[in-house]
mmCIF file of C-alpha atoms in Angstrom:
data_model
loop_
_atom_site.group_PDB
_atom_site.id
_atom_site.type_symbol
_atom_site.label_atom_id
_atom_site.label_comp_id
_atom_site.label_asym_id
_atom_site.label_seq_id
_atom_site.Cartn_x
_atom_site.Cartn_y
_atom_site.Cartn_z
ATOM 1 C CA MET Y 1420 84.948 -5.288 -42.122
ATOM 2 C CA PHE Y 1421 84.802 -4.728 -38.400
ATOM 3 C CA SER Y 1422 81.829 -4.507 -36.108
ATOM 4 C CA TRP Y 1423 81.713 -3.421 -32.499
ATOM 5 C CA THR Y 1424 79.500 -4.940 -29.895
ATOM 6 C CA PHE Y 1425 78.960 -3.026 -26.692
ATOM 7 C CA ALA Y 1426 77.726 -4.674 -23.542
ATOM 8 C CA LEU Y 1427 76.890 -3.189 -20.196
ATOM 9 C CA LEU Y 1428 78.499 -5.257 -17.591
ATOM 10 C CA LEU Y 1429 77.357 -5.016 -14.023
ATOM 11 C CA PRO Y 1430 79.028 -6.622 -11.088
ATOM 12 C CA ALA Y 1431 77.411 -9.721 -9.755
ATOM 13 C CA GLY Y 1432 74.657 -8.936 -7.176
ATOM 14 C CA VAL Y 1433 73.850 -5.533 -8.512
ATOM 15 C CA GLY Y 1434 70.417 -5.299 -9.991
ATOM 16 C CA LEU Y 1435 68.182 -2.561 -11.298
ATOM 17 C CA ALA Y 1436 66.204 -1.222 -8.338
ATOM 18 C CA LEU Y 1437 62.684 0.232 -8.353
ATOM 19 C CA TRP Y 1438 62.058 3.078 -6.024
ATOM 20 C CA SER Y 1439 59.844 2.488 -3.050
ATOM 21 C CA ALA Y 1440 58.830 4.619 -0.170
ATOM 22 C CA THR Y 1441 57.082 4.055 3.136
ATOM 23 C CA GLY Y 1442 55.856 6.441 5.785
ATOM 24 C CA SER Y 1443 53.806 6.498 8.937
ATOM 25 C CA GLY Y 1444 51.737 9.134 10.618
ATOM 26 C CA THR Y 1445 48.172 10.066 11.495
ATOM 27 C CA GLY Y 1446 45.265 11.283 9.410
ATOM 28 C CA PRO Y 1447 41.542 11.867 9.917
ATOM 29 C CA ALA Y 1448 39.000 9.089 9.164
ATOM 30 C CA LYS Y 1449 35.428 10.231 9.683
ATOM 31 C CA ALA Y 1450 32.535 7.805 9.976
ATOM 32 C CA ARG Y 1451 29.388 8.410 8.011
ATOM 33 C CA THR Y 1452 26.101 9.173 9.672
ATOM 34 C CA ALA Y 1453 23.004 7.264 8.778
ATOM 35 C CA GLN Y 1454 20.854 9.341 6.467
ATOM 36 C CA ALA Y 1455 17.128 9.550 7.221
ATOM 37 C CA LEU Y 1456 14.705 7.805 4.930
ATOM 38 C CA VAL Y 1457 12.722 10.176 2.763
ATOM 39 C CA MET Y 1458 9.084 9.313 2.534
ATOM 40 C CA THR Y 1459 6.505 10.578 0.025
ATOM 41 C CA ALA Y 1460 2.936 9.466 -0.587
ATOM 42 C CA GLY Y 1461 2.662 6.338 -2.676
ATOM 43 C CA SER Y 1462 -0.143 5.483 -5.055
ATOM 44 C CA ALA Y 1463 -3.241 5.428 -2.875
ATOM 45 C CA VAL Y 1464 -5.483 2.431 -3.169
ATOM 46 C CA ALA Y 1465 -9.187 2.860 -2.544
ATOM 47 C CA ASP Y 1466 -9.533 0.782 0.570
ATOM 48 C CA LEU Y 1467 -11.877 2.864 2.644
ATOM 49 C CA TYR Y 1468 -15.633 2.874 3.058
ATOM 50 C CA PRO Y 1469 -17.732 3.263 6.214
ATOM 51 C CA GLY Y 1470 -16.385 0.947 8.862
ATOM 52 C CA ALA Y 1471 -13.437 -0.278 6.774
ATOM 53 C CA THR Y 1472 -9.722 -0.070 7.603
ATOM 54 C CA GLY Y 1473 -7.209 0.946 4.945
ATOM 55 C CA ASP Y 1474 -3.501 0.617 4.199
ATOM 56 C CA VAL Y 1475 -1.312 3.739 3.932
ATOM 57 C CA ARG Y 1476 1.200 3.584 1.109
ATOM 58 C CA PHE Y 1477 4.606 5.292 0.942
ATOM 59 C CA SER Y 1478 7.418 5.656 -1.554
ATOM 60 C CA VAL Y 1479 10.585 5.508 0.538
ATOM 61 C CA ALA Y 1480 13.986 6.688 -0.672
ATOM 62 C CA ASN Y 1481 17.209 5.541 0.963
ATOM 63 C CA SER Y 1482 20.267 7.736 0.324
ATOM 64 C CA ASN Y 1483 22.579 5.560 2.329
ATOM 65 C CA PRO Y 1484 25.226 3.497 0.532
ATOM 66 C CA TYR Y 1485 23.833 0.360 2.062
ATOM 67 C CA PRO Y 1486 20.386 -1.291 1.957
ATOM 68 C CA VAL Y 1487 17.985 -0.560 4.801
ATOM 69 C CA THR Y 1488 15.343 -3.009 5.956
ATOM 70 C CA VAL Y 1489 12.239 -1.193 7.198
ATOM 71 C CA THR Y 1490 10.900 -3.170 10.114
ATOM 72 C CA SER Y 1491 8.375 -1.005 11.885
ATOM 73 C CA GLY Y 1492 6.213 2.024 11.347
ATOM 74 C CA THR Y 1493 3.713 4.149 13.209
ATOM 75 C CA ALA Y 1494 1.043 6.491 11.879
ATOM 76 C CA THR Y 1495 1.096 9.680 13.866
ATOM 77 C CA ALA Y 1496 -1.367 12.122 12.269
ATOM 78 C CA ILE Y 1497 -3.913 12.696 9.603
ATOM 79 C CA THR Y 1498 -2.511 15.533 7.570
ATOM 80 C CA THR Y 1499 -4.990 16.323 4.850
ATOM 81 C CA VAL Y 1500 -8.254 15.058 3.405
ATOM 82 C CA THR Y 1501 -8.921 15.995 -0.174
ATOM 83 C CA GLY Y 1502 -11.017 15.105 -3.196
ATOM 84 C CA GLY Y 1503 -14.218 13.762 -1.705
ATOM 85 C CA LEU Y 1504 -17.727 14.243 -3.125
ATOM 86 C CA GLY Y 1505 -18.431 16.800 -0.439
ATOM 87 C CA THR Y 1506 -17.507 17.638 3.075
ATOM 88 C CA CYS Y 1507 -15.019 15.225 4.542
ATOM 89 C CA ALA Y 1508 -12.718 15.880 7.486
ATOM 90 C CA ALA Y 1509 -10.011 14.187 9.500
ATOM 91 C CA THR Y 1510 -12.625 13.662 12.187
ATOM 92 C CA ASP Y 1511 -14.367 11.163 9.868
ATOM 93 C CA PHE Y 1512 -11.392 8.747 10.388
ATOM 94 C CA THR Y 1513 -9.709 6.975 13.244
ATOM 95 C CA LEU Y 1514 -5.904 6.635 13.215
ATOM 96 C CA GLY Y 1515 -4.506 3.240 14.055
ATOM 97 C CA THR Y 1516 -0.911 2.274 14.678
ATOM 98 C CA GLY Y 1517 -0.645 -0.015 11.697
ATOM 99 C CA SER Y 1518 2.077 -2.513 10.958
ATOM 100 C CA VAL Y 1519 4.814 -2.899 8.350
ATOM 101 C CA ALA Y 1520 5.900 -6.033 6.579
ATOM 102 C CA SER Y 1521 9.729 -6.173 6.482
ATOM 103 C CA THR Y 1522 10.752 -4.298 3.323
ATOM 104 C CA VAL Y 1523 14.278 -3.755 1.955
ATOM 105 C CA ILE Y 1524 15.095 -0.365 0.508
ATOM 106 C CA PRO Y 1525 18.140 -0.765 -1.810
ATOM 107 C CA ALA Y 1526 21.265 1.334 -1.285
ATOM 108 C CA ASN Y 1527 20.700 4.710 -2.937
ATOM 109 C CA GLY Y 1528 17.373 3.433 -4.127
ATOM 110 C CA SER Y 1529 13.692 3.474 -3.259
ATOM 111 C CA ALA Y 1530 10.849 1.040 -2.647
ATOM 112 C CA ASN Y 1531 7.198 1.085 -1.737
ATOM 113 C CA VAL Y 1532 6.250 0.493 1.859
ATOM 114 C CA VAL Y 1533 2.726 -0.295 3.115
ATOM 115 C CA LEU Y 1534 1.592 0.578 6.616
ATOM 116 C CA THR Y 1535 -1.168 -1.940 6.977
ATOM 117 C CA GLY Y 1536 -4.363 -1.122 8.858
ATOM 118 C CA ALA Y 1537 -3.318 2.411 9.720
ATOM 119 C CA LEU Y 1538 -6.654 4.265 9.109
ATOM 120 C CA THR Y 1539 -10.310 3.421 9.639
ATOM 121 C CA MET Y 1540 -13.263 5.273 8.245
ATOM 122 C CA LYS Y 1541 -15.959 5.819 10.821
ATOM 123 C CA LEU Y 1542 -19.211 3.973 10.261
ATOM 124 C CA ALA Y 1543 -21.344 7.139 10.217
ATOM 125 C CA THR Y 1544 -19.176 8.903 7.613
ATOM 126 C CA GLY Y 1545 -21.316 10.609 5.046
ATOM 127 C CA ASP Y 1546 -21.362 10.635 1.230
ATOM 128 C CA GLY Y 1547 -18.965 13.608 1.248
ATOM 129 C CA CYS Y 1548 -16.014 11.202 1.914
ATOM 130 C CA GLN Y 1549 -16.675 9.047 -1.121
ATOM 131 C CA GLY Y 1550 -13.571 9.153 -3.293
ATOM 132 C CA ALA Y 1551 -11.575 11.187 -0.753
ATOM 133 C CA THR Y 1552 -7.775 10.827 -0.415
ATOM 134 C CA VAL Y 1553 -6.333 10.932 3.083
ATOM 135 C CA ASN Y 1554 -2.673 11.839 3.655
ATOM 136 C CA VAL Y 1555 -1.230 10.395 6.830
ATOM 137 C CA THR Y 1556 2.047 11.279 8.541
ATOM 138 C CA ALA Y 1557 4.022 8.329 9.774
ATOM 139 C CA THR Y 1558 7.440 7.372 11.020
ATOM 140 C CA LEU Y 1559 9.241 4.348 9.648
ATOM 141 C CA THR Y 1560 12.188 2.673 11.295
ATOM 142 C CA GLY Y 1561 14.779 0.448 9.673
ATOM 143 C CA THR Y 1562 18.219 -0.992 10.076
ATOM 144 C CA GLN Y 1563 21.181 -1.510 7.809
ATOM 145 C CA SER Y 1564 20.946 -4.780 6.079
ATOM 146 C CA MET V 953 57.962 -42.715 21.455
ATOM 147 C CA HIS V 954 59.069 -40.852 18.389
ATOM 148 C CA GLY V 955 55.823 -41.777 16.780
ATOM 149 C CA VAL V 956 53.729 -40.328 19.657
ATOM 150 C CA GLN V 957 55.818 -37.183 19.795
ATOM 151 C CA GLY V 958 55.465 -36.675 16.105
ATOM 152 C CA LEU V 959 51.693 -37.011 16.312
ATOM 153 C CA LEU V 960 51.499 -34.497 19.161
ATOM 154 C CA SER V 961 53.751 -32.078 17.349
ATOM 155 C CA ARG V 962 51.457 -32.208 14.318
ATOM 156 C CA ALA V 963 48.295 -31.925 16.346
ATOM 157 C CA GLY V 964 49.579 -29.034 18.401
ATOM 158 C CA PRO V 965 48.856 -26.225 15.969
ATOM 159 C CA LEU V 966 45.419 -27.628 15.287
ATOM 160 C CA ILE V 967 44.549 -27.654 18.996
ATOM 161 C CA CYS V 968 45.915 -24.158 19.420
ATOM 162 C CA GLY V 969 43.818 -22.988 16.412
ATOM 163 C CA ALA V 970 40.666 -24.556 17.860
ATOM 164 C CA ALA V 971 41.360 -22.940 21.201
ATOM 165 C CA LEU V 972 41.778 -19.557 19.550
ATOM 166 C CA LEU V 973 38.470 -19.986 17.732
ATOM 167 C CA LEU V 974 36.652 -21.019 20.868
ATOM 168 C CA GLY V 975 38.306 -18.511 23.096
ATOM 169 C CA THR V 976 38.123 -15.421 20.877
ATOM 170 C CA ALA V 977 34.952 -13.369 21.044
ATOM 171 C CA VAL V 978 33.613 -12.748 17.576
ATOM 172 C CA PRO V 979 32.560 -9.141 17.314
ATOM 173 C CA ALA V 980 28.874 -8.750 16.486
ATOM 174 C CA ALA V 981 28.005 -7.096 13.241
ATOM 175 C CA ALA V 982 26.459 -3.769 14.264
ATOM 176 C CA ALA V 983 23.637 -2.560 12.015
ATOM 177 C CA TRP V 984 22.902 1.114 11.864
ATOM 178 C CA ALA V 985 19.403 2.218 12.519
ATOM 179 C CA THR V 986 17.713 4.868 10.475
ATOM 180 C CA THR V 987 14.276 6.429 10.530
ATOM 181 C CA GLY V 988 12.164 8.613 8.305
ATOM 182 C CA THR V 989 8.998 10.669 8.753
ATOM 183 C CA GLY V 990 6.763 11.629 5.879
ATOM 184 C CA GLN V 991 3.455 11.402 4.132
ATOM 185 C CA GLY V 992 1.548 8.353 2.938
ATOM 186 C CA ALA V 993 -1.823 8.087 1.337
ATOM 187 C CA VAL V 994 -4.935 5.987 1.309
ATOM 188 C CA SER V 995 -8.204 6.712 -0.468
ATOM 189 C CA ALA V 996 -11.895 6.005 -0.132
ATOM 190 C CA ARG V 997 -14.070 4.165 -2.539
ATOM 191 C CA THR V 998 -17.141 5.521 -4.195
ATOM 192 C CA MET V 999 -20.498 3.852 -4.006
ATOM 193 C CA PRO V 1000 -21.270 2.406 -7.419
ATOM 194 C CA GLN V 1001 -24.452 2.999 -9.341
ATOM 195 C CA ALA V 1002 -27.061 0.268 -9.068
ATOM 196 C CA ALA V 1003 -27.573 -1.340 -12.470
ATOM 197 C CA GLY V 1004 -30.036 -3.389 -14.369
ATOM 198 C CA ALA V 1005 -33.286 -2.164 -12.811
ATOM 199 C CA THR V 1006 -36.241 -3.886 -14.446
ATOM 200 C CA ALA V 1007 -39.999 -3.684 -13.712
ATOM 201 C CA THR V 1008 -42.083 -6.783 -14.282
ATOM 202 C CA CYS V 1009 -45.798 -7.037 -13.918
ATOM 203 C CA LEU V 1010 -46.872 -9.701 -11.374
ATOM 204 C CA GLY V 1011 -50.483 -9.187 -12.321
ATOM 205 C CA ALA V 1012 -52.952 -6.473 -11.671
ATOM 206 C CA GLY V 1013 -51.942 -4.429 -8.635
ATOM 207 C CA SER V 1014 -48.295 -5.392 -8.215
ATOM 208 C CA VAL V 1015 -44.992 -4.849 -9.977
ATOM 209 C CA ARG V 1016 -41.704 -6.572 -9.135
ATOM 210 C CA ILE V 1017 -38.553 -4.468 -9.451
ATOM 211 C CA THR V 1018 -35.254 -6.372 -9.808
ATOM 212 C CA TRP V 1019 -31.694 -5.218 -10.245
ATOM 213 C CA SER V 1020 -28.059 -6.419 -10.194
ATOM 214 C CA ALA V 1021 -25.936 -6.679 -7.115
ATOM 215 C CA SER V 1022 -23.753 -3.619 -6.437
ATOM 216 C CA THR V 1023 -20.325 -3.687 -4.847
ATOM 217 C CA LEU V 1024 -20.341 -2.419 -1.285
ATOM 218 C CA ALA V 1025 -24.141 -2.257 -1.073
ATOM 219 C CA THR V 1026 -25.795 -3.760 1.966
ATOM 220 C CA SER V 1027 -29.274 -2.528 1.006
ATOM 221 C CA TYR V 1028 -31.166 -0.894 -1.790
ATOM 222 C CA THR V 1029 -33.657 1.913 -1.805
ATOM 223 C CA VAL V 1030 -36.457 1.734 -4.398
ATOM 224 C CA GLN V 1031 -38.043 4.881 -5.722
ATOM 225 C CA ARG V 1032 -41.038 5.432 -7.978
ATOM 226 C CA SER V 1033 -42.170 8.212 -10.271
ATOM 227 C CA VAL V 1034 -45.813 8.354 -11.392
ATOM 228 C CA ALA V 1035 -46.617 10.206 -14.587
ATOM 229 C CA GLY V 1036 -43.325 12.141 -14.561
ATOM 230 C CA SER V 1037 -43.716 13.373 -10.991
ATOM 231 C CA ALA V 1038 -40.883 13.639 -8.478
ATOM 232 C CA TRP V 1039 -39.278 10.430 -7.301
ATOM 233 C CA THR V 1040 -40.572 9.101 -4.010
ATOM 234 C CA THR V 1041 -39.104 6.334 -1.912
ATOM 235 C CA ARG V 1042 -41.218 3.171 -1.828
ATOM 236 C CA GLY V 1043 -39.106 1.061 0.456
ATOM 237 C CA THR V 1044 -35.814 -0.762 0.952
ATOM 238 C CA ALA V 1045 -34.576 -4.203 0.320
ATOM 239 C CA THR V 1046 -31.513 -6.163 1.308
ATOM 240 C CA GLY V 1047 -32.005 -8.552 -1.591
ATOM 241 C CA LEU V 1048 -32.192 -7.903 -5.289
ATOM 242 C CA SER V 1049 -35.957 -7.451 -5.792
ATOM 243 C CA TYR V 1050 -38.821 -5.425 -4.386
ATOM 244 C CA ASP V 1051 -42.581 -5.881 -5.002
ATOM 245 C CA ASP V 1052 -44.348 -2.558 -5.261
ATOM 246 C CA PRO V 1053 -48.140 -2.491 -4.823
ATOM 247 C CA VAL V 1054 -49.723 -0.328 -7.448
ATOM 248 C CA ALA V 1055 -53.412 -0.939 -6.917
ATOM 249 C CA SER V 1056 -53.914 2.675 -5.975
ATOM 250 C CA VAL V 1057 -52.350 3.853 -9.203
ATOM 251 C CA VAL V 1058 -54.900 3.990 -11.889
ATOM 252 C CA ALA V 1059 -53.695 3.478 -15.442
ATOM 253 C CA LEU V 1060 -50.796 5.885 -15.260
ATOM 254 C CA SER V 1061 -47.255 5.627 -16.550
ATOM 255 C CA VAL V 1062 -44.916 4.529 -13.763
ATOM 256 C CA ARG V 1063 -41.153 4.093 -13.631
ATOM 257 C CA TRP V 1064 -38.823 2.879 -10.846
ATOM 258 C CA ARG V 1065 -35.173 3.321 -10.015
ATOM 259 C CA VAL V 1066 -32.862 1.782 -7.398
ATOM 260 C CA ILE V 1067 -30.151 3.335 -5.181
ATOM 261 C CA ALA V 1068 -27.457 1.173 -3.592
ATOM 262 C CA THR V 1069 -26.706 2.079 0.027
ATOM 263 C CA ARG V 1070 -24.331 1.168 2.751
ATOM 264 C CA THR V 1071 -24.809 2.710 6.193
ATOM 265 C CA SER V 1072 -24.715 6.440 5.525
ATOM 266 C CA TRP V 1073 -23.409 6.077 1.977
ATOM 267 C CA SER V 1074 -25.553 5.958 -1.118
ATOM 268 C CA GLY V 1075 -24.660 5.644 -4.742
ATOM 269 C CA PRO V 1076 -26.104 7.302 -7.831
ATOM 270 C CA ALA V 1077 -29.621 6.191 -8.768
ATOM 271 C CA SER V 1078 -29.864 3.488 -11.414
ATOM 272 C CA ASP V 1079 -31.199 4.304 -14.819
ATOM 273 C CA PRO V 1080 -35.034 4.216 -14.629
ATOM 274 C CA THR V 1081 -36.907 1.128 -15.630
ATOM 275 C CA ALA V 1082 -39.001 0.978 -18.716
ATOM 276 C CA THR V 1083 -42.379 2.637 -18.197
ATOM 277 C CA ARG V 1084 -45.223 0.451 -17.051
ATOM 278 C CA THR V 1085 -48.890 1.413 -17.253
ATOM 279 C CA VAL V 1086 -50.407 -0.001 -14.147
ATOM 280 C CA GLY V 1087 -53.619 -0.011 -12.162
ATOM 281 C CA SER V 1088 -55.780 -2.062 -9.911
ATOM 282 C CA LEU V 1089 -57.061 -4.032 -12.872
ATOM 283 C CA SER V 1090 -54.127 -4.102 -15.256
ATOM 284 C CA CYS V 1091 -50.392 -3.972 -15.706
ATOM 285 C CA ALA V 1092 -48.647 -3.592 -19.009
#
């Protein structure tokens, strides 16, 4: 009985090679632009009564891929007054500048932000403003964190 | 000498590294700013109803009305109804009681109620007190 054994013999120094490739050139790389925070009215808390100052609450969405820390805010206008017992108008309130405690909005997330002391109800405000909800326009400013 | 040279040759790279660290300006991490403009909300309270109004005879000719403290109230208005007539204001109090003279009311059914107030705000009237039959000579 005979059996044959085949072997592949390679010269010394010759190995199996994997292909590789390199190249150089130019291509576009475009930087992102910071996306604006999107603000909607948060759950209002009944802070106001004649002579009292209230906090304006926002829900703030951050569509950037990085967290944003809100560091300042300014109330700019009284937009609507609704839901009081009777007649109640923007003139029954005084707009303040307010202040914001540093608040982190997660990347692609949202958080509640409070603009403290942004609105005062005038002392002579009548019963019509009992239970009213006041919507306030404001601008918040933050930085990447 | 060889020992000193060897020490210097070993320390050289370290000194060079320190110099690089000290001499190279580290770029500041630039944080992007972003803003947003939108709506927020705040709401107003409502003046609560005064509660627990009670009328107690002090003797002939006077009735003491008492009630519970009401949130937000800085004063209370006391009203009276005689024999089912319209409610009329008798006076105001900053505390939690009011003495109402009834000597001029002769043996008629009388009830009282209380309204919590704050500046220009007023709450709903309390439930009326139990009826008292009062006069210059009696109170029951």
